[in-house]
Amino acid sequence: MGSRDEDEALRARLPQLRLDDLLEAVQARLEAARGTRDRVHQLLAAVLSVGRELDLEQALRGIVQAATSLVDAEYGAIGLIGPDGTRLSDFLTVGISTEEIAAIGHYPEGHGILGELIRHPESLRLTKISEHPASYGFPPGHPPMNTFLGVPIRVRGQVFGNLYLTEKRGGAEFDDEDEAVLATLAVAAGVAIDNARLYEESRLRERWLRASAEVTYGLMSGSDRTEILALIAKRAREITSSALAVVAVPMKETPALTVELAIGQSAEQHRGLVLPLDGSLIGQAFTTAAPVTSADAARDERITAVPARFAGLGPAVAVPIGVGTDVKGVVLLVRAEGQAGFADQVIEPLQGFAAQAEVAMELAERRRDVERITLLQDRDRIARDLHDLAIQRLFATGMTLQSAGRLIDHAEASARVQRAVEDLDETIKIIRSTIFGLRAREGSASPGLRARVVAAVGEAAPMLGFVPSVRMEGLLDTVVPGETADDAMAVLSEALTNIARHARADRADVALETDGQQLRLTVTDDGVGIPAGGGGRRSGLLNMAERAEQLGGALELSRPAEGGTTVVWRVPVGE
């Protein structure tokens, strides 16, 4: 009996057990559905949050933060693909501290696993990063990472960058659901990035328009050429986030460019610099009448200036002022080291903005032409008045006195009248000479000091084996007397010859400056320096010193700590 009762009790409990199992399964499914619902809500919230942000950098950071939260990853990053499509141009991380970033060093450029998504823009999920063939380890100081999930971000069909997630919390692995969630977020991220870029471009266009209006107002209000060029350089530097802006214009009488103005980092080292048309970055933009870019100005072979002038600087772009054969100069913009290069979206409006510099220079030339014509007309009028009025009256007065002298019997009185007639004749000669000077036209002037210096440096280049850098400042062609200019050229030639014969130098710098009171010529080389007693340079140095002393100046020699020789020749040029 007992066994039968137990069987009946067991049969009565079986439906209850099945019901409990079913309830547990339902409960598990409800928990899964609730978890899926919560995750979908989180995904929607992340999409809305990312879509509201219009600042590109903040949008990118929001995307990475949302991605790490959605898939429960410890570390997240977004890498932007550069213009060449083969490496990362920018890298933004979440989960790694500032100290850890400093210990790691330079951000990744897209090698290893990160480069795998660049080469193959498809979702990539790994259980252990080190086991993938493209992996070659982490740099010292990098936190350990094993699990990995990466997806590409596309903007208008093109891959903009990649999302990278590592180390799922709790030691778990990324699953299909994580990959689907991240892929969905990447689609929303592409839309958000596109919106942020469009907003950024619209703001940039607005800034260019405001700057153009400011320049136009300056042109219409009669601001001079220097003010307009300085305004253009200043606004272009600000809008493009550049550290340095330079404006170079062609020199007269010699095929070279001179830096008329420079604004920003190390600007004083660029002002007055003379650059050749061949082999220089600015010269290439001038001769080709097209923008020329450089990934790193500090190490570009086309930068002929001393590298120290571009220390701490990186990407550069040189934009011609004008088109075709009528290029009037070049605008050079250089960003700080480590910043992104100049993209087409920046260069295109910059070209239009540089065209306003051409208008400013054209207006300045027209104003000078008008002033010159007005001056010549005034000279012609003065000359005509002197000839038609003053000379005729003086001539008539002389004739009258000469006739009256014949009627004077007193010898002394007659002599005085004759002297007065002679004085009038001499006055007439002086006035006629003045008239000739007023009517004389320009065109027979000899080359200015600036052109002579450039020519002398060019002639010395084959002898030296390199082209020295040249920097000139001040009104050299205006305030420096001809004899002083001749002595300066002789000293420059002697200094360059000494470098070629004795210095064994790899570089030389020439600087010629005047403040209206003094002319200073500085020639520096990185050679072996002047030996004790002057060696073979003694006679040449004595000649330089004598020329300076004859003009009331002095010659100074020094040997910098880094080696070489510095020659400074100073003479007065003021009254």
Coordinates of C-alpha atoms in Angstrom, one line a residue:
M1 CA 0.0 0.0 0.0
G2 CA 2.7 2.4 0.9
S3 CA 4.4 2.1 -2.5
R4 CA 1.1 2.7 -4.3
D5 CA 0.5 5.9 -2.3
E6 CA 3.9 7.2 -3.1
D7 CA 3.4 6.7 -6.8
E8 CA 0.1 8.5 -6.7
A9 CA 1.7 11.4 -4.8
L10 CA 4.5 11.6 -7.3
R11 CA 2.1 11.7 -10.3
A12 CA 0.2 14.5 -8.6
R13 CA 3.4 16.6 -8.2
L14 CA 4.7 16.2 -11.8
P15 CA 2.4 18.9 -13.3
Q16 CA 3.5 21.2 -10.6
L17 CA 7.2 20.6 -11.4
R18 CA 6.6 21.1 -15.1
L19 CA 4.8 24.3 -14.3
D20 CA 7.8 25.5 -12.2
D21 CA 10.1 24.8 -15.1
L22 CA 7.9 26.6 -17.5
L23 CA 7.6 29.6 -15.1
E24 CA 11.4 29.7 -14.7
A25 CA 11.9 29.6 -18.5
V26 CA 9.3 32.4 -18.9
Q27 CA 11.0 34.4 -16.2
A28 CA 14.4 33.9 -17.9
R29 CA 12.9 35.0 -21.2
L30 CA 11.3 38.0 -19.5
E31 CA 14.6 39.0 -18.0
A32 CA 16.3 38.6 -21.4
A33 CA 13.5 40.7 -23.0
R34 CA 13.9 43.3 -20.2
G35 CA 17.6 43.4 -20.7
T36 CA 17.1 43.7 -24.5
R37 CA 14.6 46.5 -23.9
D38 CA 16.9 48.3 -21.6
R39 CA 19.8 47.9 -24.1
V40 CA 17.6 49.2 -26.9
H41 CA 16.6 52.2 -24.7
Q42 CA 20.3 52.8 -24.0
L43 CA 21.1 52.6 -27.7
L44 CA 18.3 55.0 -28.6
A45 CA 19.4 57.4 -25.8
A46 CA 23.0 57.2 -27.1
V47 CA 21.8 57.8 -30.7
L48 CA 19.8 60.9 -29.6
S49 CA 22.7 62.2 -27.4
V50 CA 25.2 61.8 -30.2
G51 CA 22.9 63.3 -32.8
R52 CA 22.3 66.5 -30.8
E53 CA 26.0 67.4 -30.7
L54 CA 27.2 69.8 -33.4
D55 CA 30.8 70.3 -32.3
L56 CA 32.8 67.7 -34.1
E57 CA 35.3 66.9 -31.3
Q58 CA 32.5 66.7 -28.7
A59 CA 30.5 64.5 -31.0
L60 CA 33.4 62.1 -31.5
R61 CA 34.0 61.9 -27.7
G62 CA 30.3 61.3 -27.1
I63 CA 30.3 58.4 -29.7
V64 CA 33.2 56.7 -27.9
Q65 CA 31.7 57.1 -24.4
A66 CA 28.3 55.8 -25.7
A67 CA 30.0 52.8 -27.3
T68 CA 32.0 51.7 -24.2
S69 CA 28.8 52.0 -22.1
L70 CA 26.6 50.0 -24.6
V71 CA 28.9 47.0 -24.9
D72 CA 30.3 47.3 -21.3
A73 CA 33.9 47.8 -22.5
E74 CA 36.7 49.1 -20.3
Y75 CA 38.5 51.0 -23.0
G76 CA 37.3 52.7 -26.2
A77 CA 38.7 54.8 -29.0
I78 CA 37.9 56.4 -32.3
G79 CA 40.5 56.8 -35.0
L80 CA 40.0 59.2 -37.9
I81 CA 41.5 58.1 -41.2
G82 CA 43.9 60.7 -42.8
P83 CA 43.6 62.1 -46.3
D84 CA 45.9 59.4 -47.8
G85 CA 43.5 56.7 -46.6
T86 CA 46.3 54.5 -45.2
R87 CA 46.8 55.8 -41.6
L88 CA 45.1 57.5 -38.7
S89 CA 45.3 61.3 -38.6
D90 CA 43.7 61.6 -35.1
F91 CA 43.0 59.4 -32.2
L92 CA 40.6 59.9 -29.3
T93 CA 40.4 57.6 -26.3
V94 CA 38.2 56.8 -23.3
G95 CA 39.2 54.8 -20.2
I96 CA 42.9 55.6 -20.4
S97 CA 44.2 58.2 -17.9
T98 CA 46.3 61.2 -18.9
E99 CA 49.3 59.6 -17.1
E100 CA 48.9 56.4 -19.1
I101 CA 48.7 58.3 -22.3
A102 CA 51.9 60.2 -21.5
A103 CA 53.6 56.9 -20.7
I104 CA 52.5 55.3 -23.9
G105 CA 53.8 58.2 -26.0
H106 CA 52.8 59.0 -29.6
Y107 CA 49.3 58.1 -30.6
P108 CA 49.0 55.1 -33.0
E109 CA 49.1 55.8 -36.7
G110 CA 47.2 52.7 -37.8
H111 CA 49.5 49.8 -37.8
G112 CA 48.7 46.3 -36.4
I113 CA 45.1 45.5 -35.5
L114 CA 44.1 49.2 -35.9
G115 CA 45.4 49.2 -39.4
E116 CA 43.5 46.0 -40.2
L117 CA 40.2 47.9 -40.0
I118 CA 41.7 50.5 -42.3
R119 CA 42.8 48.0 -44.9
H120 CA 39.6 45.9 -44.5
P121 CA 36.7 48.2 -43.3
E122 CA 34.5 45.4 -41.8
S123 CA 33.5 44.5 -38.3
L124 CA 36.3 42.6 -36.4
R125 CA 35.8 40.7 -33.2
L126 CA 38.6 39.0 -31.4
T127 CA 38.9 36.8 -28.3
K128 CA 42.6 37.6 -27.9
I129 CA 44.3 40.4 -29.8
S130 CA 47.8 38.9 -29.6
E131 CA 46.6 35.8 -31.6
H132 CA 45.7 37.8 -34.7
P133 CA 48.3 37.7 -37.5
A134 CA 48.3 41.5 -37.8
S135 CA 49.1 42.1 -34.1
Y136 CA 52.7 42.9 -33.1
G137 CA 52.2 43.9 -29.4
F138 CA 51.7 47.0 -27.4
P139 CA 54.2 49.8 -26.6
P140 CA 55.7 50.0 -23.1
G141 CA 53.3 51.5 -20.6
H142 CA 50.2 50.4 -22.5
P143 CA 47.5 48.7 -20.3
P144 CA 47.0 45.0 -21.1
M145 CA 44.2 44.3 -23.6
N146 CA 42.8 40.9 -24.9
T147 CA 39.2 41.0 -26.2
F148 CA 38.6 43.4 -29.1
L149 CA 35.6 44.7 -31.1
G150 CA 36.0 47.2 -34.0
V151 CA 33.6 48.6 -36.5
P152 CA 34.1 51.1 -39.3
I153 CA 32.2 54.5 -39.3
R154 CA 31.0 55.6 -42.8
V155 CA 30.0 59.1 -43.8
R156 CA 28.2 59.3 -47.1
G157 CA 29.5 56.0 -48.2
Q158 CA 33.1 56.7 -47.3
V159 CA 35.0 55.3 -44.3
F160 CA 35.6 58.3 -42.0
G161 CA 37.2 56.3 -39.1
N162 CA 36.9 53.3 -36.9
L163 CA 35.4 52.5 -33.4
Y164 CA 37.7 50.3 -31.3
L165 CA 36.5 48.7 -28.1
T166 CA 38.7 46.4 -25.8
E167 CA 38.4 44.5 -22.6
K168 CA 34.7 43.6 -22.0
R169 CA 34.2 43.9 -18.2
G170 CA 33.9 40.8 -16.1
G171 CA 36.3 38.9 -18.3
A172 CA 33.5 38.1 -20.8
E173 CA 33.9 38.1 -24.5
F174 CA 32.1 40.4 -27.0
D175 CA 29.2 38.6 -28.7
D176 CA 27.0 39.0 -31.7
E177 CA 24.6 41.3 -29.9
D178 CA 27.5 43.6 -28.9
E179 CA 28.6 43.7 -32.5
A180 CA 25.1 44.4 -33.8
V181 CA 24.7 47.2 -31.2
L182 CA 28.0 48.8 -32.1
A183 CA 27.3 48.5 -35.8
T184 CA 24.0 50.3 -35.2
L185 CA 25.7 53.0 -33.2
A186 CA 28.3 53.4 -36.0
V187 CA 25.5 54.2 -38.5
A188 CA 24.1 56.9 -36.2
A189 CA 27.7 58.1 -35.5
G190 CA 28.2 58.6 -39.3
V191 CA 25.1 60.8 -39.5
A192 CA 26.1 62.7 -36.4
I193 CA 29.6 63.3 -37.7
D194 CA 28.3 64.4 -41.1
N195 CA 26.0 66.9 -39.4
A196 CA 28.8 68.2 -37.2
R197 CA 31.1 68.5 -40.3
L198 CA 28.5 70.4 -42.2
Y199 CA 27.9 72.7 -39.2
E200 CA 31.6 73.2 -38.9
E201 CA 31.9 74.0 -42.6
S202 CA 29.1 76.5 -42.4
R203 CA 30.7 78.3 -39.4
L204 CA 34.0 78.3 -41.3
R205 CA 32.4 79.9 -44.4
E206 CA 30.8 82.4 -42.1
R207 CA 34.1 83.4 -40.7
W208 CA 35.7 83.7 -44.2
L209 CA 32.8 85.9 -45.2
R210 CA 33.2 88.2 -42.2
A211 CA 36.9 88.4 -42.8
S212 CA 36.3 89.2 -46.5
A213 CA 33.8 91.9 -45.5
E214 CA 36.4 93.4 -43.2
V215 CA 39.1 93.4 -45.9
T216 CA 36.7 94.9 -48.4
Y217 CA 35.8 97.7 -46.0
G218 CA 39.5 98.4 -45.5
L219 CA 40.0 98.5 -49.3
M220 CA 37.1 100.9 -49.9
S221 CA 38.1 103.1 -47.0
G222 CA 41.5 103.7 -48.5
S223 CA 43.7 101.7 -46.1
D224 CA 47.2 101.4 -47.4
R225 CA 48.7 98.2 -48.9
T226 CA 50.6 97.2 -45.8
E227 CA 47.6 97.4 -43.5
I228 CA 45.5 95.3 -45.8
L229 CA 48.1 92.6 -46.3
A230 CA 48.6 92.5 -42.5
L231 CA 44.9 92.1 -42.0
I232 CA 44.6 89.3 -44.6
A233 CA 47.6 87.4 -43.0
K234 CA 46.1 87.9 -39.5
R235 CA 42.6 86.6 -40.4
A236 CA 43.9 83.7 -42.5
R237 CA 46.1 82.6 -39.6
E238 CA 43.2 82.8 -37.1
I239 CA 40.7 81.0 -39.3
T240 CA 43.0 78.2 -40.3
S241 CA 44.4 77.8 -36.7
S242 CA 47.9 78.4 -38.0
A243 CA 50.8 79.4 -35.8
L244 CA 52.6 81.5 -38.5
A245 CA 51.5 83.5 -41.5
V246 CA 54.0 85.0 -44.0
V247 CA 53.5 87.2 -47.1
A248 CA 56.3 87.2 -49.7
V249 CA 56.4 89.4 -52.7
P250 CA 58.7 89.4 -55.8
M251 CA 61.8 91.6 -55.7
K252 CA 62.6 94.2 -58.4
E253 CA 65.5 93.6 -60.7
T254 CA 66.2 90.1 -59.5
P255 CA 64.3 86.7 -59.7
A256 CA 63.7 86.2 -56.0
L257 CA 61.0 86.7 -53.3
T258 CA 61.3 88.7 -50.1
V259 CA 59.2 88.3 -47.0
E260 CA 57.3 91.6 -46.6
L261 CA 55.5 90.7 -43.4
A262 CA 55.2 87.8 -40.9
I263 CA 52.8 87.3 -38.1
G264 CA 52.9 84.7 -35.3
Q265 CA 55.5 82.2 -34.0
S266 CA 59.1 83.2 -34.9
A267 CA 57.8 85.9 -37.1
E268 CA 60.9 88.2 -36.5
Q269 CA 63.1 85.5 -38.0
H270 CA 61.2 85.5 -41.3
R271 CA 60.8 89.2 -41.9
G272 CA 63.0 90.4 -44.7
L273 CA 64.1 86.9 -45.7
V274 CA 65.0 86.5 -49.4
L275 CA 63.9 83.3 -51.0
P276 CA 64.9 81.9 -54.4
L277 CA 62.2 81.0 -57.0
D278 CA 63.7 77.7 -57.7
G279 CA 63.8 75.0 -55.0
S280 CA 61.8 76.8 -52.3
L281 CA 58.2 76.0 -51.1
I282 CA 57.1 79.6 -51.6
G283 CA 58.9 79.9 -54.9
Q284 CA 57.2 76.8 -56.2
A285 CA 53.8 78.3 -55.4
F286 CA 54.8 81.5 -57.1
T287 CA 56.1 79.9 -60.3
T288 CA 53.3 77.4 -60.7
A289 CA 50.5 79.8 -59.6
A290 CA 49.0 76.9 -57.6
P291 CA 48.8 76.0 -53.9
V292 CA 51.7 73.9 -52.6
T293 CA 51.5 71.9 -49.3
S294 CA 54.1 70.4 -46.9
A295 CA 53.5 67.7 -44.3
D296 CA 56.3 69.1 -42.1
A297 CA 57.8 72.5 -42.8
A298 CA 60.6 72.0 -40.3
R299 CA 62.0 69.1 -42.3
D300 CA 61.0 69.9 -45.9
E301 CA 63.8 70.1 -48.3
R302 CA 62.1 73.0 -50.1
I303 CA 62.4 75.2 -47.0
T304 CA 65.7 76.9 -47.7
A305 CA 65.7 78.9 -44.4
V306 CA 67.6 77.7 -41.3
P307 CA 65.5 74.9 -39.7
A308 CA 65.4 76.8 -36.4
R309 CA 63.0 79.2 -38.0
F310 CA 60.4 76.5 -38.2
A311 CA 61.2 74.7 -34.9
G312 CA 57.9 73.5 -33.4
L313 CA 56.0 74.0 -36.6
G314 CA 54.6 71.3 -38.9
P315 CA 52.1 71.3 -41.8
A316 CA 52.3 74.2 -44.2
V317 CA 50.5 75.5 -47.3
A318 CA 51.7 78.2 -49.7
V319 CA 48.9 79.9 -51.7
P320 CA 49.7 82.3 -54.6
I321 CA 48.3 85.8 -54.7
G322 CA 46.9 86.0 -58.2
V323 CA 46.5 83.6 -61.0
G324 CA 48.3 82.7 -64.3
T325 CA 51.2 84.9 -65.1
D326 CA 50.0 87.7 -62.9
V327 CA 51.0 86.4 -59.5
K328 CA 51.9 89.2 -57.1
G329 CA 53.1 87.2 -54.2
V330 CA 52.5 84.2 -51.9
V331 CA 50.8 83.7 -48.6
L332 CA 52.4 80.9 -46.4
L333 CA 50.5 79.4 -43.5
V334 CA 52.2 77.0 -41.1
R335 CA 50.5 75.1 -38.3
A336 CA 52.0 73.9 -35.0
E337 CA 53.8 70.5 -35.0
G338 CA 51.4 67.6 -34.6
Q339 CA 48.4 69.3 -36.0
A340 CA 46.5 68.1 -39.1
G341 CA 47.6 69.1 -42.6
F342 CA 45.7 71.6 -44.8
A343 CA 42.8 69.8 -46.4
D344 CA 41.2 70.9 -49.7
Q345 CA 38.2 72.3 -47.7
V346 CA 40.6 74.8 -46.1
I347 CA 42.8 75.6 -49.2
E348 CA 39.9 76.4 -51.5
P349 CA 38.4 79.3 -49.5
L350 CA 42.0 80.4 -48.7
Q351 CA 42.6 80.9 -52.4
G352 CA 39.6 83.1 -52.7
F353 CA 40.7 85.1 -49.6
A354 CA 44.2 85.5 -51.0
A355 CA 42.7 87.0 -54.1
Q356 CA 41.7 90.0 -52.0
A357 CA 45.4 90.5 -51.3
E358 CA 45.8 90.7 -55.1
V359 CA 43.1 93.4 -55.2
A360 CA 44.9 95.3 -52.4
M361 CA 48.2 95.2 -54.2
E362 CA 46.6 96.1 -57.5
L363 CA 44.9 99.1 -55.9
A364 CA 48.1 100.2 -54.2
E365 CA 49.9 100.0 -57.6
R366 CA 47.1 102.1 -59.2
R367 CA 47.3 104.6 -56.4
R368 CA 51.0 104.9 -56.9
D369 CA 50.5 105.3 -60.6
V370 CA 48.0 108.1 -60.0
E371 CA 50.3 109.8 -57.5
R372 CA 53.2 109.5 -59.9
I373 CA 51.2 110.9 -62.8
T374 CA 50.0 113.7 -60.6
L375 CA 53.6 114.4 -59.5
L376 CA 54.8 114.4 -63.1
Q377 CA 52.0 116.7 -64.1
D378 CA 52.9 119.1 -61.3
R379 CA 56.5 119.0 -62.4
D380 CA 55.5 119.8 -66.0
R381 CA 53.4 122.6 -64.9
I382 CA 56.1 124.1 -62.7
A383 CA 58.7 123.6 -65.5
R384 CA 56.3 125.3 -68.0
D385 CA 55.6 128.2 -65.6
L386 CA 59.3 128.7 -64.9
H387 CA 60.1 128.6 -68.6
D388 CA 57.2 130.7 -69.8
L389 CA 57.1 133.2 -67.0
A390 CA 60.2 133.4 -64.8
I391 CA 62.8 132.9 -67.4
Q392 CA 61.2 135.3 -69.9
R393 CA 60.9 138.0 -67.3
L394 CA 64.4 137.5 -66.1
F395 CA 65.6 137.6 -69.7
A396 CA 63.7 140.8 -70.3
T397 CA 65.1 142.3 -67.1
G398 CA 68.6 141.4 -68.2
M399 CA 68.1 143.0 -71.6
T400 CA 66.8 146.2 -70.0
L401 CA 69.7 146.4 -67.6
Q402 CA 72.2 145.6 -70.4
S403 CA 70.7 148.5 -72.5
A404 CA 70.7 150.8 -69.5
G405 CA 74.3 150.0 -68.8
R406 CA 75.4 151.6 -72.1
L407 CA 73.9 154.9 -71.0
I408 CA 75.8 155.0 -67.6
D409 CA 79.0 157.0 -67.8
H410 CA 80.1 156.2 -64.2
A411 CA 82.5 153.3 -64.5
E412 CA 81.7 151.7 -61.1
A413 CA 77.9 151.9 -61.7
S414 CA 78.3 150.4 -65.1
A415 CA 80.3 147.5 -63.7
R416 CA 77.7 146.8 -61.1
V417 CA 74.9 146.7 -63.7
Q418 CA 77.1 144.3 -65.8
R419 CA 77.5 142.0 -62.8
A420 CA 73.8 142.1 -62.2
V421 CA 73.2 141.0 -65.9
E422 CA 75.7 138.2 -65.5
D423 CA 74.0 137.1 -62.2
L424 CA 70.7 137.0 -64.1
D425 CA 72.2 134.9 -66.9
E426 CA 73.5 132.5 -64.2
T427 CA 70.1 132.4 -62.6
I428 CA 68.5 131.6 -65.9
K429 CA 71.0 128.7 -66.4
I430 CA 70.1 127.3 -62.9
I431 CA 66.4 127.5 -63.6
R432 CA 66.8 125.8 -67.0
S433 CA 68.8 123.0 -65.2
T434 CA 66.0 122.7 -62.7
I435 CA 63.5 122.5 -65.5
F436 CA 65.5 119.7 -67.1
G437 CA 65.6 117.8 -63.8
L438 CA 61.9 118.2 -63.3
R439 CA 61.2 116.8 -66.8
A440 CA 63.7 114.0 -66.5
R441 CA 62.1 110.5 -66.4
E442 CA 63.1 107.5 -64.3
G443 CA 64.6 104.5 -66.0
S444 CA 68.4 105.0 -65.9
A445 CA 68.7 104.2 -62.2
S446 CA 71.3 101.6 -61.2
P447 CA 70.2 98.4 -59.3
G448 CA 69.3 99.0 -55.7
L449 CA 71.3 97.6 -52.7
R450 CA 68.7 94.8 -52.1
A451 CA 69.1 93.5 -55.7
R452 CA 72.9 93.8 -55.5
V453 CA 73.0 91.7 -52.3
V454 CA 70.8 89.0 -53.8
A455 CA 73.0 88.9 -56.9
A456 CA 76.2 88.7 -54.9
V457 CA 74.9 85.8 -52.8
G458 CA 73.8 84.0 -56.0
E459 CA 77.2 84.5 -57.5
A460 CA 78.9 83.1 -54.4
A461 CA 76.7 80.0 -54.2
P462 CA 78.8 77.8 -56.7
M463 CA 81.9 78.7 -54.8
L464 CA 80.4 77.9 -51.4
G465 CA 78.6 74.7 -52.5
F466 CA 75.2 75.9 -51.1
V467 CA 73.0 79.0 -51.2
P468 CA 73.2 81.2 -48.1
S469 CA 70.0 82.4 -46.5
V470 CA 69.4 86.2 -46.9
R471 CA 67.4 88.5 -44.7
M472 CA 67.0 92.3 -45.3
E473 CA 65.1 94.9 -43.4
G474 CA 64.6 98.6 -43.6
L475 CA 64.8 101.2 -46.4
L476 CA 68.1 99.9 -47.8
D477 CA 67.5 101.3 -51.3
T478 CA 66.5 104.7 -49.9
V479 CA 68.5 105.8 -46.9
V480 CA 71.9 104.1 -47.6
P481 CA 74.3 106.4 -49.6
G482 CA 75.8 105.1 -52.8
E483 CA 79.4 105.0 -51.4
T484 CA 78.3 103.2 -48.2
A485 CA 76.4 100.7 -50.3
D486 CA 79.5 100.1 -52.4
D487 CA 81.6 99.4 -49.2
A488 CA 78.9 97.1 -47.9
M489 CA 78.9 95.1 -51.1
A490 CA 82.7 94.8 -50.9
V491 CA 82.6 93.6 -47.3
L492 CA 79.9 91.1 -48.2
S493 CA 81.9 89.7 -51.1
E494 CA 85.0 89.5 -48.9
A495 CA 83.1 87.7 -46.1
L496 CA 81.6 85.1 -48.5
T497 CA 84.9 84.5 -50.1
N498 CA 86.5 83.9 -46.7
I499 CA 83.8 81.4 -45.9
A500 CA 84.4 79.6 -49.2
R501 CA 88.2 79.5 -48.8
H502 CA 88.7 78.8 -45.1
A503 CA 85.5 78.0 -43.1
R504 CA 84.6 74.6 -44.5
A505 CA 81.0 75.5 -43.7
D506 CA 77.7 73.8 -44.6
R507 CA 75.5 76.9 -44.0
A508 CA 75.8 80.7 -44.1
D509 CA 73.3 83.4 -43.2
V510 CA 73.4 87.0 -44.5
A511 CA 71.4 89.8 -42.8
L512 CA 71.5 93.4 -43.9
E513 CA 69.5 95.9 -41.9
T514 CA 69.0 99.6 -41.4
D515 CA 67.0 101.7 -39.0
G516 CA 67.7 104.9 -40.9
Q517 CA 70.6 105.8 -38.7
Q518 CA 72.9 102.8 -39.0
L519 CA 73.6 100.0 -41.5
R520 CA 74.4 96.6 -40.1
L521 CA 75.7 93.7 -42.2
T522 CA 75.9 90.3 -40.4
V523 CA 77.4 87.3 -42.0
T524 CA 77.3 84.0 -40.0
D525 CA 78.6 80.5 -40.9
D526 CA 78.8 77.1 -39.1
G527 CA 82.4 76.4 -40.1
V528 CA 85.6 75.8 -38.2
G529 CA 85.8 79.4 -37.0
I530 CA 88.6 82.0 -37.2
P531 CA 91.9 80.6 -35.7
A532 CA 94.0 82.7 -33.3
G533 CA 95.6 85.5 -35.2
G534 CA 93.2 85.4 -38.0
G535 CA 95.1 83.0 -40.2
G536 CA 94.6 83.5 -43.9
R537 CA 91.8 85.9 -43.4
R538 CA 93.9 88.6 -41.8
S539 CA 94.2 90.9 -44.8
G540 CA 90.5 90.6 -45.7
L541 CA 89.4 91.3 -42.2
L542 CA 91.7 94.3 -42.0
N543 CA 90.2 95.7 -45.2
M544 CA 86.7 95.2 -43.7
A545 CA 87.7 97.0 -40.6
E546 CA 89.3 99.9 -42.5
R547 CA 86.2 100.4 -44.6
A548 CA 84.1 100.6 -41.4
E549 CA 86.5 103.0 -39.7
Q550 CA 86.6 105.3 -42.7
L551 CA 82.8 105.6 -42.5
G552 CA 82.8 106.1 -38.7
G553 CA 81.8 102.5 -37.9
A554 CA 83.3 99.3 -36.6
L555 CA 83.9 95.6 -37.4
E556 CA 83.0 93.0 -34.8
L557 CA 84.1 89.3 -34.9
S558 CA 82.7 86.6 -32.6
R559 CA 82.6 82.8 -32.4
P560 CA 79.2 81.5 -31.2
A561 CA 79.1 78.6 -28.7
E562 CA 77.7 76.3 -31.3
G563 CA 80.7 77.0 -33.5
G564 CA 81.4 79.0 -36.7
T565 CA 82.0 82.7 -37.1
T566 CA 79.9 85.8 -36.9
V567 CA 81.0 89.0 -38.7
V568 CA 79.1 92.2 -37.9
W569 CA 79.9 95.3 -39.9
R570 CA 78.3 98.5 -38.6
V571 CA 78.4 102.0 -40.2
P572 CA 76.3 105.1 -39.7
V573 CA 74.0 106.3 -42.6
G574 CA 72.0 109.1 -40.9
E575 CA 72.7 112.8 -40.9

